[in-house]
Amino acid sequence: MEIKSLTIDAARAAIQNCTITATALAGSLYAKIATDDPQIGAYLTLSKERALAKAAEMDALAAKGEKLPPLGGVPVGVKDVMATRGVRTTAGSKILGNYIPPYDCTAVARLEAAGAVVLGKLNCDEFAMGSSNENSAWHPVHNPRDLSRVPGGSSGGSAAAVAADMAVAALGSDTGGSIRQPASFCGVVGLMPTYGRVSRYGLIAFASSLDHIGPLTKTVKDAAIVLQVIAGRDPMDSTSAAVAVPDYRGELEKPVRGLKIGMAKEYFGEGLDREVRAAIEAAIEKLAKLGCEVVPVSLPHTQYAVPAYYIVATAEASSNLARFDGVRYGYRADGVRTLSEMYRRSRDQGFGTEVKRRIMLGTYALSAGYYDAYYLKAQRVRTLLTRDFEEAFQKVDAIVTPTSPTAAFKLGEKVDDPLAMYLADIYTVTADLAGIPGISVPCGETREKLPIGLQILGRHFDEATILRIAHAYEQAH
Ligand code: GLN
């Protein structure tokens, strides 16, 4: 069986028809991981026992001729920020280096309930803070399309695993772009659902009002299939929304003719790479040929999105990360004499540089004297950005933009310049701040054969429309 072209439906059908067993399929992916992953670095922990038990369960169903669930026997990977019962979960951090959760993240539990075989845990930036995966406490991830380049971040392991055929699909998390940007750098599809569409229970928090779980896949249809499985209200997360989940797969096939697509000049300004711009413009032309009407829209507060994001995200992170104190779980420093020394040493040794930088920034932004000037101001900007989108979505059904201003950069190129790294999040953080869904779909390559991603943003809870547009584009491309 060709692992390369294996989509969810193809894998499930082969197992259903007993062309291959789920056990053998998992085995061949583990073999691929053993040969290829030493160069790529996508996996942090393999969960073989758990994977093979699930595969055997699916094989037994198929042997009896029973209908497999939607992900029956499909091998997937999970970003290491999602808790997995009995399987080490580090969030890419030394401070959780020995953490074995006693429970499962809802999204992971739902994948498994739908028959998915979880191969293991995928590398990421520490606590999902980063855009290049170079902030992982363990090792960086290399872009499978060019090993000298980053895979993007923070879900770099998820994107790389799917791009390198070491998983058919993966879960990632997106707080400021971490599903869409790595998807674009690695040439795969990445979907960030609406805030509240997918439960965050069991997702190790970075910035709770911005964190989203979503799929990285080879095709748009696969993203729709995974979303179908993980979406919907969860009593364990009070911010998960009780909004009906449509039949995403069915919606994909509806025509796109007549849909209005917005193009915002604020996403085509300075800093946008020439080749990326040309690819996005060509993609928009293709959508016009498919019958979409391209309409200019304005999102005037876009220029304030990166500063607002880095205030809100760091403020929430500084509070969320207070729980890592060496007492309850994770790393504890040795040889300390007092309680406060234990806190300080454990956190000093357990957290990496970027995490510490953000804890300090966030604590400062929340401090009594500066709260109004920074945090409150950022929240106001967040409201303005949300209104920008609300107004635009009165005129259009979706907005198309580049996912990232450039294609994948070299490892080491930006790691010493955090500000340059932050500024490159310009096209993705807006959707997280507004809580709207976004998808990145491959739309060509640079001359150096590096993938480029087209971002499609939609109305709250309207993943169906952006999936439909992305699917139509992908089919025509
Ligand atoms: N690059 C952004 C950051 O570093 C986004 C991270 C994310 O989405 N998890 O915060």
Short mmCIF file of C-alpha atoms and ligand atoms in Angstrom, two decimals:
data_model
loop_
_atom_site.label_atom_id
_atom_site.label_comp_id
_atom_site.label_asym_id
_atom_site.label_seq_id
_atom_site.Cartn_x
_atom_site.Cartn_y
_atom_site.Cartn_z
CA MET A 1 0.00 0.00 0.00
CA GLU A 2 1.25 3.51 -0.94
CA ILE A 3 1.47 5.42 2.31
CA LYS A 4 2.15 8.62 0.41
CA SER A 5 -1.28 9.08 -1.07
CA LEU A 6 -3.09 7.67 1.90
CA THR A 7 -6.06 9.82 2.87
CA ILE A 8 -8.47 9.04 5.69
CA ASP A 9 -11.06 7.47 3.40
CA ALA A 10 -8.45 5.42 1.54
CA ALA A 11 -6.94 4.07 4.76
CA ARG A 12 -10.31 3.29 6.30
CA ALA A 13 -11.62 1.60 3.13
CA ALA A 14 -8.51 -0.57 2.82
CA ILE A 15 -8.94 -1.73 6.41
CA GLN A 16 -12.67 -2.21 5.99
CA ASN A 17 -12.11 -4.37 2.89
CA CYS A 18 -9.31 -6.25 4.64
CA THR A 19 -6.81 -5.21 1.93
CA ILE A 20 -4.56 -4.35 4.84
CA THR A 21 -5.01 -4.66 8.58
CA ALA A 22 -4.94 -1.61 10.82
CA THR A 23 -2.16 -3.38 12.70
CA ALA A 24 -0.02 -3.74 9.58
CA LEU A 25 -0.71 -0.15 8.57
CA ALA A 26 0.33 1.15 11.99
CA GLY A 27 3.40 -1.09 11.71
CA SER A 28 4.41 0.37 8.36
CA LEU A 29 4.02 3.91 9.68
CA TYR A 30 6.16 3.05 12.69
CA ALA A 31 8.75 1.64 10.28
CA LYS A 32 8.69 4.90 8.32
CA ILE A 33 9.04 6.88 11.55
CA ALA A 34 12.03 4.72 12.52
CA THR A 35 13.83 5.44 9.23
CA ASP A 36 12.79 9.04 8.49
CA ASP A 37 12.10 10.72 11.80
CA PRO A 38 15.70 10.84 13.03
CA GLN A 39 16.25 13.49 10.31
CA ILE A 40 12.96 15.31 10.86
CA GLY A 41 12.32 15.15 14.61
CA ALA A 42 8.52 15.24 14.50
CA TYR A 43 7.76 12.70 17.22
CA LEU A 44 8.61 13.10 20.89
CA THR A 45 6.94 9.95 22.25
CA LEU A 46 5.49 6.90 20.53
CA SER A 47 2.41 5.26 22.04
CA LYS A 48 2.80 1.85 20.43
CA GLU A 49 0.93 -0.20 22.98
CA ARG A 50 -2.11 2.03 22.87
CA ALA A 51 -1.97 2.30 19.06
CA LEU A 52 -1.74 -1.44 18.51
CA ALA A 53 -4.59 -2.16 20.93
CA LYS A 54 -6.84 0.23 18.98
CA ALA A 55 -5.67 -1.21 15.65
CA ALA A 56 -6.50 -4.75 16.85
CA GLU A 57 -9.94 -3.56 17.90
CA MET A 58 -10.56 -2.12 14.42
CA ASP A 59 -9.21 -5.28 12.75
CA ALA A 60 -11.62 -7.40 14.76
CA LEU A 61 -14.53 -5.20 13.61
CA ALA A 62 -13.43 -5.38 9.96
CA ALA A 63 -12.95 -9.17 10.17
CA LYS A 64 -16.51 -9.53 11.39
CA GLY A 65 -17.67 -7.40 8.47
CA GLU A 66 -18.92 -4.63 10.75
CA LYS A 67 -18.89 -1.05 9.52
CA LEU A 68 -15.86 0.85 10.80
CA PRO A 69 -16.32 4.24 12.46
CA PRO A 70 -15.22 7.33 10.45
CA LEU A 71 -11.55 7.09 11.46
CA GLY A 72 -11.48 3.31 11.81
CA GLY A 73 -7.83 2.24 11.86
CA VAL A 74 -6.52 5.60 10.60
CA PRO A 75 -3.04 6.36 12.02
CA VAL A 76 -2.81 9.84 13.51
CA GLY A 77 -0.42 11.90 15.61
CA VAL A 78 -1.24 14.36 18.38
CA LYS A 79 0.60 17.55 19.31
CA ASP A 80 2.27 17.12 22.67
CA VAL A 81 0.17 19.85 24.28
CA MET A 82 -2.81 17.50 24.51
CA ALA A 83 -3.09 15.21 27.50
CA THR A 84 -3.00 11.48 26.79
CA ARG A 85 -3.73 9.05 29.60
CA GLY A 86 -0.67 6.96 30.45
CA VAL A 87 1.39 8.54 27.65
CA ARG A 88 4.02 11.17 28.48
CA THR A 89 2.82 14.68 27.64
CA THR A 90 5.47 17.40 27.82
CA ALA A 91 4.10 20.44 25.96
CA GLY A 92 7.61 20.62 24.51
CA SER A 93 8.89 21.66 27.94
CA LYS A 94 11.41 20.30 30.39
CA ILE A 95 9.12 21.31 33.21
CA LEU A 96 6.69 18.57 32.10
CA GLY A 97 9.45 16.21 31.00
CA ASN A 98 8.20 13.41 33.23
CA TYR A 99 4.48 14.16 33.19
CA ILE A 100 2.14 11.24 32.55
CA PRO A 101 -1.44 12.50 32.53
CA PRO A 102 -4.16 10.49 34.29
CA TYR A 103 -6.77 11.55 31.71
CA ASP A 104 -7.33 12.19 28.01
CA CYS A 105 -7.89 15.45 26.20
CA THR A 106 -11.47 15.42 24.82
CA ALA A 107 -10.33 15.90 21.20
CA VAL A 108 -8.01 12.90 21.50
CA ALA A 109 -10.68 10.80 23.20
CA ARG A 110 -13.08 11.67 20.39
CA LEU A 111 -10.53 10.70 17.73
CA GLU A 112 -10.03 7.35 19.38
CA ALA A 113 -13.74 6.80 19.89
CA ALA A 114 -14.02 7.28 16.11
CA GLY A 115 -11.46 4.50 15.58
CA ALA A 116 -8.24 6.51 15.14
CA VAL A 117 -4.95 4.85 15.98
CA VAL A 118 -2.84 7.37 17.91
CA LEU A 119 0.77 6.68 16.94
CA GLY A 120 2.37 9.14 19.30
CA LYS A 121 2.96 12.67 20.49
CA LEU A 122 4.29 15.35 18.20
CA ASN A 123 7.00 17.91 18.81
CA CYS A 124 6.12 21.58 19.23
CA ASP A 125 7.43 24.85 20.55
CA GLU A 126 7.49 24.91 24.34
CA PHE A 127 3.93 25.54 25.56
CA ALA A 128 3.07 26.28 21.91
CA MET A 129 5.04 29.53 22.02
CA GLY A 130 6.76 30.06 18.72
CA SER A 131 6.57 30.09 14.95
CA SER A 132 9.44 27.81 14.02
CA ASN A 133 9.46 24.87 16.43
CA GLU A 134 12.93 25.95 17.50
CA ASN A 135 11.64 26.63 21.03
CA SER A 136 11.05 22.96 21.78
CA ALA A 137 13.02 21.98 24.87
CA TRP A 138 13.83 18.64 23.22
CA HIS A 139 14.98 19.24 19.67
CA PRO A 140 13.88 21.26 16.66
CA VAL A 141 11.78 19.86 13.83
CA HIS A 142 13.13 20.01 10.28
CA ASN A 143 10.85 20.81 7.36
CA PRO A 144 10.45 17.59 5.33
CA ARG A 145 10.44 19.65 2.11
CA ASP A 146 13.89 21.09 2.90
CA LEU A 147 15.66 19.84 5.99
CA SER A 148 17.64 23.07 6.40
CA ARG A 149 14.39 24.96 6.99
CA VAL A 150 11.90 25.23 9.83
CA PRO A 151 8.52 23.48 9.57
CA GLY A 152 6.81 26.50 11.13
CA GLY A 153 5.33 26.47 14.59
CA SER A 154 4.21 25.91 17.05
CA SER A 155 2.57 22.74 15.65
CA GLY A 156 5.71 22.01 13.61
CA GLY A 157 5.77 18.32 14.50
CA SER A 158 2.13 17.90 13.45
CA ALA A 159 2.69 19.55 10.06
CA ALA A 160 5.96 17.72 9.43
CA ALA A 161 4.52 14.32 10.38
CA VAL A 162 1.66 14.70 7.90
CA ALA A 163 3.91 16.15 5.18
CA ALA A 164 6.42 13.31 5.61
CA ASP A 165 3.72 10.60 5.62
CA MET A 166 4.46 9.66 9.21
CA ALA A 167 0.77 10.16 10.07
CA VAL A 168 -2.33 10.34 7.90
CA ALA A 169 -3.62 13.24 9.98
CA ALA A 170 -2.61 15.11 13.10
CA LEU A 171 -4.05 17.39 15.73
CA GLY A 172 -2.45 20.76 16.35
CA SER A 173 -3.33 23.82 18.37
CA ASP A 174 -3.59 27.42 17.19
CA THR A 175 -3.32 30.42 19.51
CA GLY A 176 -1.85 32.88 17.03
CA GLY A 177 -1.44 30.81 13.87
CA SER A 178 0.16 27.60 15.04
CA ILE A 179 -1.98 25.29 12.91
CA ARG A 180 -2.21 27.40 9.75
CA GLN A 181 1.37 28.68 9.51
CA PRO A 182 3.13 25.29 9.86
CA ALA A 183 0.57 23.80 7.46
CA SER A 184 1.55 26.47 4.96
CA PHE A 185 5.30 25.94 5.50
CA CYS A 186 5.04 22.16 5.05
CA GLY A 187 2.51 22.08 2.19
CA VAL A 188 -0.42 20.51 4.05
CA VAL A 189 -3.91 21.63 5.04
CA GLY A 190 -4.44 23.19 8.49
CA LEU A 191 -7.80 24.18 9.94
CA MET A 192 -8.38 26.37 12.96
CA PRO A 193 -12.04 26.04 13.95
CA THR A 194 -14.10 28.81 15.57
CA TYR A 195 -13.28 29.46 19.23
CA GLY A 196 -15.55 27.14 21.20
CA ARG A 197 -16.19 24.71 18.34
CA VAL A 198 -13.77 22.13 19.73
CA SER A 199 -13.39 21.45 23.45
CA ARG A 200 -10.13 22.57 25.05
CA TYR A 201 -10.45 20.08 27.90
CA GLY A 202 -7.07 18.44 28.29
CA LEU A 203 -5.25 21.00 26.14
CA ILE A 204 -2.37 22.38 28.18
CA ALA A 205 -3.25 26.06 28.29
CA PHE A 206 -1.11 28.74 26.66
CA ALA A 207 -3.62 31.63 26.34
CA SER A 208 -7.06 30.30 27.20
CA SER A 209 -9.12 32.88 25.30
CA LEU A 210 -7.09 32.24 22.13
CA ASP A 211 -6.35 28.51 22.19
CA HIS A 212 -7.98 26.31 19.55
CA ILE A 213 -7.52 22.63 18.65
CA GLY A 214 -7.78 21.64 15.00
CA PRO A 215 -6.60 19.20 12.33
CA LEU A 216 -3.60 19.14 10.00
CA THR A 217 -4.23 16.85 7.04
CA LYS A 218 -3.25 16.08 3.46
CA THR A 219 -6.58 17.16 1.99
CA VAL A 220 -9.42 19.53 2.79
CA LYS A 221 -11.84 16.62 2.92
CA ASP A 222 -9.71 14.99 5.61
CA ALA A 223 -9.81 18.21 7.62
CA ALA A 224 -13.61 18.15 7.35
CA ILE A 225 -13.73 14.51 8.49
CA VAL A 226 -11.53 15.16 11.53
CA LEU A 227 -13.42 18.32 12.46
CA GLN A 228 -16.68 16.37 12.31
CA VAL A 229 -15.32 13.95 14.88
CA ILE A 230 -13.82 16.44 17.35
CA ALA A 231 -16.38 19.29 17.12
CA GLY A 232 -19.25 19.92 19.49
CA ARG A 233 -20.13 20.79 23.04
CA ASP A 234 -18.26 19.09 25.85
CA PRO A 235 -19.52 19.33 29.42
CA MET A 236 -15.88 19.37 30.57
CA ASP A 237 -15.21 22.75 28.88
CA SER A 238 -17.68 25.49 29.66
CA THR A 239 -16.37 27.58 26.74
CA SER A 240 -17.20 24.84 24.24
CA ALA A 241 -20.27 25.97 22.36
CA ALA A 242 -23.63 24.22 22.17
CA VAL A 243 -23.91 25.08 18.48
CA ALA A 244 -25.15 22.37 16.11
CA VAL A 245 -22.36 20.71 14.12
CA PRO A 246 -23.25 20.52 10.42
CA ASP A 247 -22.39 17.66 8.08
CA TYR A 248 -19.07 19.14 6.94
CA ARG A 249 -18.42 16.44 4.44
CA GLY A 250 -21.77 16.91 2.76
CA GLU A 251 -21.25 20.69 2.71
CA LEU A 252 -17.96 20.28 0.83
CA GLU A 253 -19.68 19.28 -2.35
CA LYS A 254 -21.94 22.31 -2.58
CA PRO A 255 -20.98 24.66 -5.43
CA VAL A 256 -18.95 27.78 -4.69
CA ARG A 257 -20.42 29.73 -7.58
CA GLY A 258 -21.84 33.02 -6.38
CA LEU A 259 -19.99 33.07 -3.07
CA LYS A 260 -18.47 36.44 -2.26
CA ILE A 261 -14.83 36.44 -1.34
CA GLY A 262 -13.22 39.43 0.32
CA MET A 263 -9.74 40.67 -0.40
CA ALA A 264 -8.34 43.06 2.21
CA LYS A 265 -5.55 45.39 1.14
CA GLU A 266 -4.16 45.31 4.68
CA TYR A 267 -3.01 41.73 4.02
CA PHE A 268 -1.06 42.60 0.89
CA GLY A 269 1.18 45.36 2.20
CA GLU A 270 4.82 45.79 2.99
CA GLY A 271 6.75 42.68 4.01
CA LEU A 272 4.80 40.31 1.80
CA ASP A 273 7.18 38.24 -0.26
CA ARG A 274 6.82 38.76 -4.01
CA GLU A 275 6.46 35.09 -4.86
CA VAL A 276 3.93 34.54 -2.09
CA ARG A 277 1.90 37.51 -3.31
CA ALA A 278 1.91 36.19 -6.88
CA ALA A 279 0.75 32.74 -5.72
CA ILE A 280 -2.08 34.21 -3.63
CA GLU A 281 -3.19 36.47 -6.48
CA ALA A 282 -3.21 33.50 -8.83
CA ALA A 283 -5.26 31.51 -6.31
CA ILE A 284 -7.79 34.32 -6.04
CA GLU A 285 -8.03 34.41 -9.83
CA LYS A 286 -8.69 30.69 -9.81
CA LEU A 287 -11.48 31.15 -7.29
CA ALA A 288 -12.95 33.86 -9.51
CA LYS A 289 -12.87 31.41 -12.43
CA LEU A 290 -14.77 28.94 -10.26
CA GLY A 291 -17.52 31.51 -10.00
CA CYS A 292 -16.69 33.33 -6.76
CA GLU A 293 -17.12 37.05 -6.77
CA VAL A 294 -14.04 38.88 -5.48
CA VAL A 295 -14.96 41.95 -3.42
CA PRO A 296 -12.54 44.44 -1.84
CA VAL A 297 -12.97 44.75 1.93
CA SER A 298 -11.16 46.73 4.58
CA LEU A 299 -9.87 45.51 7.93
CA PRO A 300 -8.44 48.81 9.13
CA HIS A 301 -7.13 47.73 12.55
CA THR A 302 -4.97 44.90 11.21
CA GLN A 303 -1.74 46.81 11.90
CA TYR A 304 -2.46 46.68 15.66
CA ALA A 305 -3.10 42.94 15.74
CA VAL A 306 0.44 41.71 16.47
CA PRO A 307 1.03 44.07 19.43
CA ALA A 308 -2.44 43.34 20.83
CA TYR A 309 -1.90 39.60 20.43
CA TYR A 310 1.46 39.63 22.20
CA ILE A 311 -0.05 41.51 25.15
CA VAL A 312 -3.15 39.31 25.52
CA ALA A 313 -1.32 36.04 24.85
CA THR A 314 1.56 36.75 27.22
CA ALA A 315 -0.79 38.06 29.94
CA GLU A 316 -2.85 34.90 29.85
CA ALA A 317 0.26 32.73 29.61
CA SER A 318 1.82 34.34 32.67
CA SER A 319 -1.26 33.42 34.65
CA ASN A 320 -1.71 29.92 33.18
CA LEU A 321 1.93 29.00 33.71
CA ALA A 322 1.84 29.92 37.40
CA ARG A 323 0.62 26.37 38.09
CA PHE A 324 4.01 24.91 37.19
CA ASP A 325 5.66 25.30 40.55
CA GLY A 326 7.43 21.99 41.11
CA VAL A 327 4.80 20.95 43.63
CA ARG A 328 1.88 19.40 41.78
CA TYR A 329 3.42 17.87 38.71
CA GLY A 330 6.43 17.98 36.50
CA TYR A 331 10.00 18.90 37.18
CA ARG A 332 11.29 19.73 40.67
CA ALA A 333 14.77 21.13 41.24
CA ASP A 334 17.09 19.14 43.49
CA GLY A 335 19.09 20.36 46.44
CA VAL A 336 16.87 23.25 47.51
CA ARG A 337 16.38 24.26 51.11
CA THR A 338 13.33 26.51 51.23
CA LEU A 339 9.94 26.48 49.57
CA SER A 340 10.49 29.68 47.66
CA GLU A 341 13.89 28.47 46.48
CA MET A 342 12.18 25.30 45.25
CA TYR A 343 9.65 27.33 43.25
CA ARG A 344 12.31 29.58 41.79
CA ARG A 345 14.83 26.89 40.91
CA SER A 346 12.21 24.53 39.47
CA ARG A 347 10.83 27.25 37.22
CA ASP A 348 14.25 28.58 36.32
CA GLN A 349 15.52 25.16 35.30
CA GLY A 350 12.25 23.89 33.86
CA PHE A 351 11.24 26.75 31.53
CA GLY A 352 13.11 27.79 28.40
CA THR A 353 14.10 31.33 27.38
CA GLU A 354 11.06 32.17 25.27
CA VAL A 355 8.63 30.98 27.94
CA LYS A 356 10.42 33.06 30.58
CA ARG A 357 10.39 36.08 28.29
CA ARG A 358 6.63 35.76 27.89
CA ILE A 359 5.96 35.20 31.59
CA MET A 360 7.85 38.43 32.30
CA LEU A 361 6.12 40.38 29.52
CA GLY A 362 2.69 39.13 30.59
CA THR A 363 3.26 39.75 34.28
CA TYR A 364 4.40 43.27 33.49
CA ALA A 365 1.38 43.96 31.27
CA LEU A 366 -0.95 42.82 34.05
CA SER A 367 0.80 44.69 36.86
CA ALA A 368 -1.26 47.30 38.73
CA GLY A 369 0.39 50.35 37.19
CA TYR A 370 0.34 49.12 33.62
CA TYR A 371 -2.87 47.11 33.35
CA ASP A 372 -4.87 49.94 31.75
CA ALA A 373 -2.09 51.05 29.44
CA TYR A 374 -1.36 47.60 28.05
CA TYR A 375 -3.82 44.82 28.84
CA LEU A 376 -7.00 46.88 28.76
CA LYS A 377 -5.86 48.70 25.62
CA ALA A 378 -5.07 45.39 23.93
CA GLN A 379 -8.53 44.08 24.81
CA ARG A 380 -10.04 47.18 23.22
CA VAL A 381 -8.02 46.61 20.07
CA ARG A 382 -9.26 43.03 20.11
CA THR A 383 -12.83 44.31 20.05
CA LEU A 384 -12.03 46.65 17.15
CA LEU A 385 -10.47 43.79 15.18
CA THR A 386 -13.53 41.64 15.81
CA ARG A 387 -15.75 44.46 14.57
CA ASP A 388 -13.59 44.86 11.45
CA PHE A 389 -14.37 41.24 10.62
CA GLU A 390 -18.05 41.55 11.51
CA GLU A 391 -18.41 44.46 9.12
CA ALA A 392 -16.51 42.72 6.35
CA PHE A 393 -18.60 39.57 6.75
CA GLN A 394 -21.75 41.59 6.11
CA LYS A 395 -20.45 42.00 2.58
CA VAL A 396 -18.63 38.73 1.95
CA ASP A 397 -18.85 35.02 2.80
CA ALA A 398 -15.11 34.53 3.31
CA ILE A 399 -11.85 36.48 3.21
CA VAL A 400 -8.75 35.24 1.41
CA THR A 401 -5.22 36.21 2.43
CA PRO A 402 -1.72 34.78 2.49
CA THR A 403 -1.19 32.53 5.54
CA SER A 404 2.35 33.82 6.09
CA PRO A 405 4.30 36.70 4.53
CA THR A 406 7.08 34.31 3.47
CA ALA A 407 7.69 30.64 2.82
CA ALA A 408 9.65 28.54 5.35
CA PHE A 409 12.81 30.22 6.59
CA LYS A 410 16.09 28.58 7.58
CA LEU A 411 16.68 27.06 10.99
CA GLY A 412 18.56 29.63 13.06
CA GLU A 413 17.59 32.52 10.78
CA LYS A 414 15.22 34.29 13.20
CA VAL A 415 15.78 32.51 16.46
CA ASP A 416 17.83 35.37 17.95
CA ASP A 417 15.37 38.03 16.87
CA PRO A 418 12.08 37.37 18.68
CA LEU A 419 10.52 40.56 17.37
CA ALA A 420 11.06 39.56 13.73
CA MET A 421 9.55 36.18 14.58
CA TYR A 422 6.50 37.86 16.20
CA LEU A 423 5.94 40.23 13.29
CA ALA A 424 5.68 37.31 10.86
CA ASP A 425 2.43 36.29 12.64
CA ILE A 426 0.66 39.31 11.14
CA TYR A 427 -1.80 37.39 8.93
CA THR A 428 -2.77 34.71 11.42
CA VAL A 429 -3.20 36.35 14.85
CA THR A 430 -6.21 38.41 13.75
CA ALA A 431 -8.46 35.36 13.41
CA ASP A 432 -7.47 34.05 16.85
CA LEU A 433 -8.19 37.43 18.42
CA ALA A 434 -11.59 37.58 16.71
CA GLY A 435 -12.36 33.91 17.37
CA ILE A 436 -13.25 33.24 13.72
CA PRO A 437 -12.27 30.07 11.83
CA GLY A 438 -9.45 29.91 9.28
CA ILE A 439 -7.92 27.33 7.00
CA SER A 440 -4.61 27.21 5.18
CA VAL A 441 -4.55 25.25 1.94
CA PRO A 442 -1.47 24.72 -0.28
CA CYS A 443 -1.42 27.08 -3.27
CA GLY A 444 1.82 26.50 -5.11
CA GLU A 445 5.52 26.78 -4.47
CA THR A 446 8.31 29.29 -4.62
CA ARG A 447 11.13 28.87 -7.14
CA GLU A 448 13.02 27.05 -4.41
CA LYS A 449 10.14 24.54 -4.25
CA LEU A 450 8.92 25.75 -0.87
CA PRO A 451 5.17 25.44 -0.28
CA ILE A 452 2.94 28.52 -0.06
CA GLY A 453 -0.37 28.60 1.83
CA LEU A 454 -3.62 30.37 0.99
CA GLN A 455 -5.59 31.38 4.08
CA ILE A 456 -9.38 31.47 3.99
CA LEU A 457 -11.17 33.09 6.94
CA GLY A 458 -14.85 32.69 7.72
CA ARG A 459 -17.71 33.82 9.92
CA HIS A 460 -18.05 32.48 13.45
CA PHE A 461 -19.11 28.82 13.33
CA ASP A 462 -19.09 28.81 9.54
CA GLU A 463 -16.26 26.34 8.99
CA ALA A 464 -18.48 24.73 6.35
CA THR A 465 -18.07 27.65 3.92
CA ILE A 466 -14.29 27.95 4.22
CA LEU A 467 -13.93 24.19 3.89
CA ARG A 468 -16.10 24.29 0.79
CA ILE A 469 -14.05 27.06 -0.82
CA ALA A 470 -10.77 25.39 0.12
CA HIS A 471 -12.00 22.07 -1.28
CA ALA A 472 -13.14 23.61 -4.57
CA TYR A 473 -9.79 25.38 -4.90
CA GLU A 474 -7.82 22.21 -4.07
CA GLN A 475 -9.80 20.17 -6.62
CA ALA A 476 -9.25 22.76 -9.35
CA HIS A 477 -5.62 23.41 -8.50
N1 GLN B 1 3.62 32.26 16.76
C1 GLN B 1 2.63 32.61 17.75
C2 GLN B 1 3.26 32.71 19.11
O1 GLN B 1 4.40 32.47 19.19
C3 GLN B 1 1.51 31.64 17.72
C4 GLN B 1 1.66 30.45 18.58
C5 GLN B 1 0.45 29.57 18.58
O2 GLN B 1 -0.47 29.74 17.78
N2 GLN B 1 0.43 28.63 19.49
O3 GLN B 1 2.61 33.01 20.07
#
